[in-house]
Each structure stands twice: as C-alpha cells, then as structure tokens.
PDB file of C-alpha atoms and ligand atoms in Angstrom:
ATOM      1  CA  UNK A   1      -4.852 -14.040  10.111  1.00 92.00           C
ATOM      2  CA  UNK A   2      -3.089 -12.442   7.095  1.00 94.00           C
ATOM      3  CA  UNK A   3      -4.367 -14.700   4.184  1.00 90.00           C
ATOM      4  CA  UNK A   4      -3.160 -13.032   0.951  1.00 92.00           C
ATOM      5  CA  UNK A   5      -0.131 -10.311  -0.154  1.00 95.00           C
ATOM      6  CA  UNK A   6      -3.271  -7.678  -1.414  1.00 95.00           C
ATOM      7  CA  UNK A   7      -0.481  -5.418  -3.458  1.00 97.00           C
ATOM      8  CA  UNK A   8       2.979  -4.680  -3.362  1.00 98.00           C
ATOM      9  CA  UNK A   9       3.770  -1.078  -3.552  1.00 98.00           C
ATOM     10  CA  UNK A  10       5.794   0.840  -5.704  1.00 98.00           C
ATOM     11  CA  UNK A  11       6.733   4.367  -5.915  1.00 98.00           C
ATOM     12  CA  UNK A  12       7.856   6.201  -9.117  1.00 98.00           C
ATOM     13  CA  UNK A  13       7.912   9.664 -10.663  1.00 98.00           C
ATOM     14  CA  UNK A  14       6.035   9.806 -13.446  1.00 98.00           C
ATOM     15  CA  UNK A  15       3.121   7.557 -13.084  1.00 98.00           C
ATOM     16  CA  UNK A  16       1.698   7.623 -16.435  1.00 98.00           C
ATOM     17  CA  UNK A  17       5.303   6.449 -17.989  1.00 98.00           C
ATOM     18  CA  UNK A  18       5.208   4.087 -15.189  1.00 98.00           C
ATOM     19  CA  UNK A  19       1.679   2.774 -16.370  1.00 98.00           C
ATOM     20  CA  UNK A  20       2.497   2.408 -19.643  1.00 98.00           C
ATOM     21  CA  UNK A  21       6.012   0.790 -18.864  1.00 98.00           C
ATOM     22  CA  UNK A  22       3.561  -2.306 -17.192  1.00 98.00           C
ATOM     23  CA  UNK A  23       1.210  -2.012 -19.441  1.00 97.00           C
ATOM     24  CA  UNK A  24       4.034  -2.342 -22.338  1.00 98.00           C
ATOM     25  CA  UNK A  25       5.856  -4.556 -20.926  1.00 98.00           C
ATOM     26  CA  UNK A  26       3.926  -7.127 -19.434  1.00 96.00           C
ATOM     27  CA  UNK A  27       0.249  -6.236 -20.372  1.00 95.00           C
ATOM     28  CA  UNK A  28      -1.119  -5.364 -16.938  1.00 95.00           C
ATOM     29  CA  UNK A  29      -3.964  -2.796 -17.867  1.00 94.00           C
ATOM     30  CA  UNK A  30      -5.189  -0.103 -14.986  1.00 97.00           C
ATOM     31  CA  UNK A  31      -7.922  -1.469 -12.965  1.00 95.00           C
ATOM     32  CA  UNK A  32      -8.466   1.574 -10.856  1.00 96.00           C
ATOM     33  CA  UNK A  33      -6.839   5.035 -10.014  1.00 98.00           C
ATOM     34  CA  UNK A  34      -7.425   7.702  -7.545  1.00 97.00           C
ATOM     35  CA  UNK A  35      -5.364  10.322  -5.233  1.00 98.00           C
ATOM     36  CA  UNK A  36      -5.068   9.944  -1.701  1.00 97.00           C
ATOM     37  CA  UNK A  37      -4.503  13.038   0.074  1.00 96.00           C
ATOM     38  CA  UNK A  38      -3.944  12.756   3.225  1.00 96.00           C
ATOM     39  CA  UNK A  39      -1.329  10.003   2.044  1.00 97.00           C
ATOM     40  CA  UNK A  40       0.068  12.512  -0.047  1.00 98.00           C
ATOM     41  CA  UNK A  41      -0.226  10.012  -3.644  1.00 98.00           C
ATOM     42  CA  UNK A  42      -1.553   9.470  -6.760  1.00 98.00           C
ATOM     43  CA  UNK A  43      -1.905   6.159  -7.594  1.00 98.00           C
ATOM     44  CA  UNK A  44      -2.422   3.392  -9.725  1.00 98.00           C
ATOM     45  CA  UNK A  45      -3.574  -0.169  -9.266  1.00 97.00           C
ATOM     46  CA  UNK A  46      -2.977  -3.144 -11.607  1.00 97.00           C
ATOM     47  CA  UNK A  47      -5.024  -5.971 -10.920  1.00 92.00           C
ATOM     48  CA  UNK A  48      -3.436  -9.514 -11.064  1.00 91.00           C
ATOM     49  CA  UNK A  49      -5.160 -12.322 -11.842  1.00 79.00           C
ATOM     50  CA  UNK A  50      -6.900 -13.505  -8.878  1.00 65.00           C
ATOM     51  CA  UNK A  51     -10.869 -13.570  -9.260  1.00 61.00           C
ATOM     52  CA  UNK A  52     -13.692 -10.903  -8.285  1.00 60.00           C
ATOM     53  CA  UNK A  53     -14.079 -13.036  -5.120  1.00 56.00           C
ATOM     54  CA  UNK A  54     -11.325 -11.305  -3.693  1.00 58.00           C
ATOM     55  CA  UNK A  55      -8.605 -13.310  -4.783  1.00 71.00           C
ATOM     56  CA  UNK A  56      -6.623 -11.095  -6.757  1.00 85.00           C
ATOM     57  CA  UNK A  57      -3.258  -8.790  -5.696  1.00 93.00           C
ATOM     58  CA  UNK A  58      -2.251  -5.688  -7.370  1.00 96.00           C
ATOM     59  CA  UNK A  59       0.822  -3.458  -8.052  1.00 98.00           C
ATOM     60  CA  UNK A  60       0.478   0.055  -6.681  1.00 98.00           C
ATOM     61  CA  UNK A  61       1.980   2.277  -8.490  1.00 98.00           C
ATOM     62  CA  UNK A  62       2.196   5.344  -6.730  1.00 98.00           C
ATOM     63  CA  UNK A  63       3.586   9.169  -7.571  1.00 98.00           C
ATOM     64  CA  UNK A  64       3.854  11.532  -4.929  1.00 98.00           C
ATOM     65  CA  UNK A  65       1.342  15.018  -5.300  1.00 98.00           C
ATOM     66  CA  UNK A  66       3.435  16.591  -2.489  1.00 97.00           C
ATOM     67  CA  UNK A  67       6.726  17.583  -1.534  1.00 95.00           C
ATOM     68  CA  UNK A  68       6.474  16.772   1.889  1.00 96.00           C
ATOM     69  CA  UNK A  69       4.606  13.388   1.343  1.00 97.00           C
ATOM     70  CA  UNK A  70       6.351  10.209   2.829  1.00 98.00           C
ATOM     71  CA  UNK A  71       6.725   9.193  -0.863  1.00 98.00           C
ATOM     72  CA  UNK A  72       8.269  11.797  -2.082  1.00 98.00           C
ATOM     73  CA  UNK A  73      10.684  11.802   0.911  1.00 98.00           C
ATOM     74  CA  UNK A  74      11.614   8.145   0.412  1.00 98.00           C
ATOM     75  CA  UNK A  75      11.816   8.720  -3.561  1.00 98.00           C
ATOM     76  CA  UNK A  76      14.622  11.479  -2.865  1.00 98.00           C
ATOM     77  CA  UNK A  77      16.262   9.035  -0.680  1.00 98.00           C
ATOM     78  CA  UNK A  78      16.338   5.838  -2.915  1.00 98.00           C
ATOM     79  CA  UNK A  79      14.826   6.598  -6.116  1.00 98.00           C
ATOM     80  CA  UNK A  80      12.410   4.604  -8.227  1.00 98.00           C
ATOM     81  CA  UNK A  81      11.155   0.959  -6.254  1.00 98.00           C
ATOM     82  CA  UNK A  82       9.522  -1.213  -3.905  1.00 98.00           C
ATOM     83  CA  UNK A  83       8.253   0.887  -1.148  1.00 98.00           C
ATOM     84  CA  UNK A  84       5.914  -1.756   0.819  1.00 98.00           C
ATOM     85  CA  UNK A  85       4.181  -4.545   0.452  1.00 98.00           C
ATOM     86  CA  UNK A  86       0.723  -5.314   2.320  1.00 98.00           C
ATOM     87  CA  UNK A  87      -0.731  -7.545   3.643  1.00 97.00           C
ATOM     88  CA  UNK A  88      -4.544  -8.464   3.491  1.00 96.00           C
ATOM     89  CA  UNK A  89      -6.405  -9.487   6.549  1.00 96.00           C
ATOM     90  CA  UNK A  90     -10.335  -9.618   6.993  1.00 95.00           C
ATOM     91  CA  UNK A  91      -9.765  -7.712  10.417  1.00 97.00           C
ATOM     92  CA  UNK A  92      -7.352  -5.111  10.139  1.00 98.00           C
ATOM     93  CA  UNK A  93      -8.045  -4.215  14.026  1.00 98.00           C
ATOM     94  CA  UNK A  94      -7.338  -7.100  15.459  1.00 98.00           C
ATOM     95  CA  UNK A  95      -4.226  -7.991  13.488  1.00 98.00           C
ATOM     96  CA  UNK A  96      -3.014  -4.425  14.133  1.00 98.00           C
ATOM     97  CA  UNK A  97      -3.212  -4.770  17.497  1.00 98.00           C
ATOM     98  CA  UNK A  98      -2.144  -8.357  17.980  1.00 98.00           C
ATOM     99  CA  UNK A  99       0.745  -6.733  16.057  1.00 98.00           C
ATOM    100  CA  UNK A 100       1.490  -3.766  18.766  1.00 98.00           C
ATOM    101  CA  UNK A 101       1.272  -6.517  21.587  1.00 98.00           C
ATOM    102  CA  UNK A 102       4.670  -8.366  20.244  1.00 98.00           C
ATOM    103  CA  UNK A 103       6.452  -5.050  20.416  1.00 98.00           C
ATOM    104  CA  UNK A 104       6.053  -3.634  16.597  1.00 98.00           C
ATOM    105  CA  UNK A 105       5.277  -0.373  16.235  1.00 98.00           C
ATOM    106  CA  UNK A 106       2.022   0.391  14.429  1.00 98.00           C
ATOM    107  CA  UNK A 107       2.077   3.964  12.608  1.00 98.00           C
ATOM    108  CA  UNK A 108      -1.582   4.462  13.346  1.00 98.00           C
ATOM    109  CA  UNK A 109      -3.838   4.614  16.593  1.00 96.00           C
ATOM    110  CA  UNK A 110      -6.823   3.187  14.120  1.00 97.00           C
ATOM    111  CA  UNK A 111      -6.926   1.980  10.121  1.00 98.00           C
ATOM    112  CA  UNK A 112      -7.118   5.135   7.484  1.00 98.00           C
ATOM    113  CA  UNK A 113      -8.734   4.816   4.437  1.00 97.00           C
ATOM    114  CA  UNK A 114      -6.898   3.237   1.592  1.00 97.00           C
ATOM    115  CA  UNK A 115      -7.064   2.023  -1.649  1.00 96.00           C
ATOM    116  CA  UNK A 116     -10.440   1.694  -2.995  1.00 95.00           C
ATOM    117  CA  UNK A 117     -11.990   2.090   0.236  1.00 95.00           C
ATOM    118  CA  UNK A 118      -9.960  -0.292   2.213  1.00 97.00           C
ATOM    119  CA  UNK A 119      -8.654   0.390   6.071  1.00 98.00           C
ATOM    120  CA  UNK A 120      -4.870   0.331   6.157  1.00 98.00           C
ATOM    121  CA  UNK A 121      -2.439   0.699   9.007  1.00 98.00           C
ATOM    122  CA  UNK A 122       1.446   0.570   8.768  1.00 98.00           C
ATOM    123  CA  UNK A 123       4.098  -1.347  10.443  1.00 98.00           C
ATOM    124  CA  UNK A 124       7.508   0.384  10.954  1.00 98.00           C
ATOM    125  CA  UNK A 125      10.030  -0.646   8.812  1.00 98.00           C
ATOM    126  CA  UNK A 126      12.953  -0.377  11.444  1.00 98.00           C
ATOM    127  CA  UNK A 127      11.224  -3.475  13.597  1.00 98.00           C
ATOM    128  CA  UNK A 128      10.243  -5.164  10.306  1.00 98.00           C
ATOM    129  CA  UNK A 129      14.021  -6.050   8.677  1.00 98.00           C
ATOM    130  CA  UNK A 130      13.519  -3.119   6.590  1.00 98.00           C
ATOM    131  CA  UNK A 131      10.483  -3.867   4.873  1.00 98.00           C
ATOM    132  CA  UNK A 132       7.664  -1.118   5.565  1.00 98.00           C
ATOM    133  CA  UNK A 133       4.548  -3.254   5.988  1.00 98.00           C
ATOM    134  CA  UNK A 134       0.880  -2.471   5.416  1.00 98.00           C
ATOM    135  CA  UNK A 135      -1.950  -4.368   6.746  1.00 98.00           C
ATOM    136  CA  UNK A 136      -5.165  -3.857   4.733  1.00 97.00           C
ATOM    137  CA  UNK A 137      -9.094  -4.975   4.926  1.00 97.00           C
ATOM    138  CA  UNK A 138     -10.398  -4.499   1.513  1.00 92.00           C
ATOM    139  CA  UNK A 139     -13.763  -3.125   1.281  1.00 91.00           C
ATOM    140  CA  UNK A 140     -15.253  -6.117  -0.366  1.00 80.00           C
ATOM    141  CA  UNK A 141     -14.180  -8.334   2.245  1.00 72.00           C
ATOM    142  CA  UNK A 142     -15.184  -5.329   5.418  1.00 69.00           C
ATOM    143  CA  UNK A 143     -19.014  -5.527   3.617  1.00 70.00           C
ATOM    144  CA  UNK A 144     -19.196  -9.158   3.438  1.00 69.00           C
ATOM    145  CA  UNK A 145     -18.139  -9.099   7.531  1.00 64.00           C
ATOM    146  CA  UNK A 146     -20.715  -6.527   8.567  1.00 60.00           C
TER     147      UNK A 146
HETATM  148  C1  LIG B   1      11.419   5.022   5.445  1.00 96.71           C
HETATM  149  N1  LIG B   1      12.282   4.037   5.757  1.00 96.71           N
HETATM  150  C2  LIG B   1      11.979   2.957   5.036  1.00 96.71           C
HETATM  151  C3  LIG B   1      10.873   3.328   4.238  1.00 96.71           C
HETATM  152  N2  LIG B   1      10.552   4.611   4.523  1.00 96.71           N
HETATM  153  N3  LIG B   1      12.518   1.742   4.995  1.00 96.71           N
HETATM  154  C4  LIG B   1      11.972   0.853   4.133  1.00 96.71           C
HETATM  155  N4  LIG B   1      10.925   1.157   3.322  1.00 96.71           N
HETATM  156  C5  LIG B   1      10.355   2.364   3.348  1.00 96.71           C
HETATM  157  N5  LIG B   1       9.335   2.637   2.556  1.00 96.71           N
HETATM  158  C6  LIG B   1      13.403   4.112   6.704  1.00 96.71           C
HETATM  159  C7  LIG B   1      14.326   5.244   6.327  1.00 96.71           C
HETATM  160  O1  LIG B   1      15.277   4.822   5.375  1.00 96.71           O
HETATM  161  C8  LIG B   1      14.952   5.584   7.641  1.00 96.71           C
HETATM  162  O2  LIG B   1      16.006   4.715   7.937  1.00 96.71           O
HETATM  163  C9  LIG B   1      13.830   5.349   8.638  1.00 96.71           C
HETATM  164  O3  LIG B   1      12.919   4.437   7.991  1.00 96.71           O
HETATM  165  C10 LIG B   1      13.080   6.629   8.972  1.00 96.71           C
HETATM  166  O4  LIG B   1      12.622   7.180   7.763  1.00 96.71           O
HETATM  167  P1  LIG B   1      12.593   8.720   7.410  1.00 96.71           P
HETATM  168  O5  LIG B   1      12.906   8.847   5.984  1.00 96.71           O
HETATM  169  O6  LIG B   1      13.384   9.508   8.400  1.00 96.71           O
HETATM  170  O7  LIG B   1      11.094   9.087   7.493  1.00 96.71           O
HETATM  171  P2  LIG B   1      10.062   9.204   8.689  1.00 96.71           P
HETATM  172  O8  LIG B   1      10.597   8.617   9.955  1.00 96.71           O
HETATM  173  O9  LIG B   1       9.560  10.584   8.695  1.00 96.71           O
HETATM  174  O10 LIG B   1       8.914   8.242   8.113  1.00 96.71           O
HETATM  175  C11 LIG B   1       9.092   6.874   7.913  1.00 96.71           C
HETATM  176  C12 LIG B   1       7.701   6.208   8.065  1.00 96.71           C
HETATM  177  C13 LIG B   1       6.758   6.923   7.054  1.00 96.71           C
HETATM  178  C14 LIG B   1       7.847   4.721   7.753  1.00 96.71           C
HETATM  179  C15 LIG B   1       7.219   6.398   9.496  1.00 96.71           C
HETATM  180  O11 LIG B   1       7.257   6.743   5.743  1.00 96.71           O
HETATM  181  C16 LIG B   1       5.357   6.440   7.115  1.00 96.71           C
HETATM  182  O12 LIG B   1       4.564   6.879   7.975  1.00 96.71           O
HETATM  183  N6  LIG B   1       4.946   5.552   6.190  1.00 96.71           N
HETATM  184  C17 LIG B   1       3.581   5.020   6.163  1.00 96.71           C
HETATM  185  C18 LIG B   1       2.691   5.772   5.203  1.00 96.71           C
HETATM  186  C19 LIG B   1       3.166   5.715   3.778  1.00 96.71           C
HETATM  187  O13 LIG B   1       4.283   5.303   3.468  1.00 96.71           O
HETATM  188  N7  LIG B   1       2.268   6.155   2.852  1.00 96.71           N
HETATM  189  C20 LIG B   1       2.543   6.126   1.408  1.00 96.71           C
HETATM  190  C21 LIG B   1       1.849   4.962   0.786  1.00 96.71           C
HETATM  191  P3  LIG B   1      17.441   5.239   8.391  1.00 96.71           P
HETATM  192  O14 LIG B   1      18.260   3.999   8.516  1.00 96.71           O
HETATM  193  O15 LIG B   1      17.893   6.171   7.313  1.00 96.71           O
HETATM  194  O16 LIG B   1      17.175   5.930   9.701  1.00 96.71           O
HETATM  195  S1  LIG B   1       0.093   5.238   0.812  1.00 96.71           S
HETATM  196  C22 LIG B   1      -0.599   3.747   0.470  1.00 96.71           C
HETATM  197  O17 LIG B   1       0.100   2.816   0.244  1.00 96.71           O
HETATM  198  C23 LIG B   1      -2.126   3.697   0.480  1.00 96.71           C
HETATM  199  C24 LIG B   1      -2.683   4.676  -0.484  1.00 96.71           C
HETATM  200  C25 LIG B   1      -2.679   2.298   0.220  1.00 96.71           C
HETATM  201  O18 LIG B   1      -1.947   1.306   0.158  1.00 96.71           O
HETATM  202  O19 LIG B   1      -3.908   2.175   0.082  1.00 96.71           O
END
C-alpha cells in the first residue's frame, strides 16, 4: 500500500539560493542535507509538518554534483522544477514488484539507498503520464518492520 506522498522532488541550480528562497519565502527551515553519489545530487530536505511518528512529507531540493547525473541532464532539458514526486510505502519490495507485474517499468532490479537512509526505486516516467515516480521505505518505518 502507498499510504503517504513522503516528498516531492525538486531540482535547481544553486541549492543554497534555493534554500534560502523556501526558507524566505515560506519559512520552511532545513531538516537534513547530504550528497548522494551514486545519484549524482546534493540535496536538501524540508520537513513539513507531519509528526516524528512518521507523518511528515518533505521538499527535496536537489542540485546536481555531476555533469552526467540524471539531474543535471533533466535540468539542461527543462530548467528549474518538479522532477518527481514519491511515494512512501512500508514495503518498498513488494510494491515495486506488484508494480513491474501491471507492466510499469521499474528502474531498479532492488531499492538503493535514499534519503536519510531510506530504500528507493523509480518508476519510468514514459508509463507513468509523465510523472517520474519514486517509491520509498523510510528508515524509521524499515526499523519499526524488522
Ligand atoms: C526524464 N524524463 C522525464 C524525467 N526525466 N519525464 C518526467 N520527469 C522526469 N524527471 C523523460 C525525458 O523527457 C524523455 O522524454 C524520457 O524521459 C527519457 O529521458 P532522457 O532524458 O533521455 O534520460 P534517460 O532515458 O537517460 O533517463 C531517464 C530516467 C532517469 C527516468 C530513466 O532520469 C532515471 O533513471 N531517473 C531515476 C533516478 C533519478 O532521477 N535520480 C535523481 C533523484 P522524451 O519525450 O524526450 O523522450 S535522486 C533522489 O531523488 C534520491 C536521492 C531520493 O529521493 O532519496
């Protein structure tokens, strides 16, 4: 079951301008930051509301650290925006591959590592009306299950 939209992701150039453009704007502080290298991104999340249960969803800010990242790609495509949105599941497996058996491709044989040591896997846009899709088991909840 997919139970929550866990962050909507959004890529940018300059991530600290970006920050501070949230943080400005609408006063969403930083609640965590780290780069992902084999994802090719620096990133930034922004916690909100929600509760420490679990609850909350985030904006992902996230600036490409290489050329050939799919970020950077996309950003020299379309510019600044929404790049995905995810969805959070408590079983990432089983959703992924419930998923592959109605026909959608899933980017990944198994779940990477993600934000804040989550497991992600990626649906492709092309079979999803254009919308690139993550699926994502947050490490609080993949603890609590095992
Ligand atoms: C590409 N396309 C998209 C898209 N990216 N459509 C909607 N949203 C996106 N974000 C479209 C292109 O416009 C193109 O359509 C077609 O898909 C093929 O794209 P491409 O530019 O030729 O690029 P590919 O095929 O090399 O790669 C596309 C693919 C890739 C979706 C497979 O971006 C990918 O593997 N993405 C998953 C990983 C990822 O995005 N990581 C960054 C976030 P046309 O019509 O022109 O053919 S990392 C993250 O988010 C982590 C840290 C986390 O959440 O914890």
């Amino acid at each position: 079951m997919l139970t929550r939209i866990d962050h909507i992701g959004i890529a940018c150039h300059d991530l600290d301008a970006t920050v501070e453009f949230y943080r400005a704007t609408y006063g969403f502080e930083v609640f965590h930051t780290e780069v992902n290298e084999e994802q090719g991104v620096r990133e930034a999340m922004l916690r909100i509301n929600g509760t420490d249960d679990g609850g909350a969803s985030y904006l992902q800010l996230l600036e490409p650290v290489r050329e050939d990242s799919t970020v950077a790609k996309w950003l020299a495509k379309n510019g600044e925006g929404v790049h995905h949105i995810a969805f959070g599941t408590a079983d990432v497996d089983t959703e992924a591959s419930d998923i592959r058996d109605k026909g959608v491709r899933v980017l990944y044989e198994e779940p990477r590592r993600g934000s804040m040591g989550s497991r992600i896997t990626f649906l492709h846009p092309k079979d999803c009306h254009g919308v690139l899709t993550e699926l994502v088991t947050s490490a609080a909840v993949e603890s609590a299950e095992h």
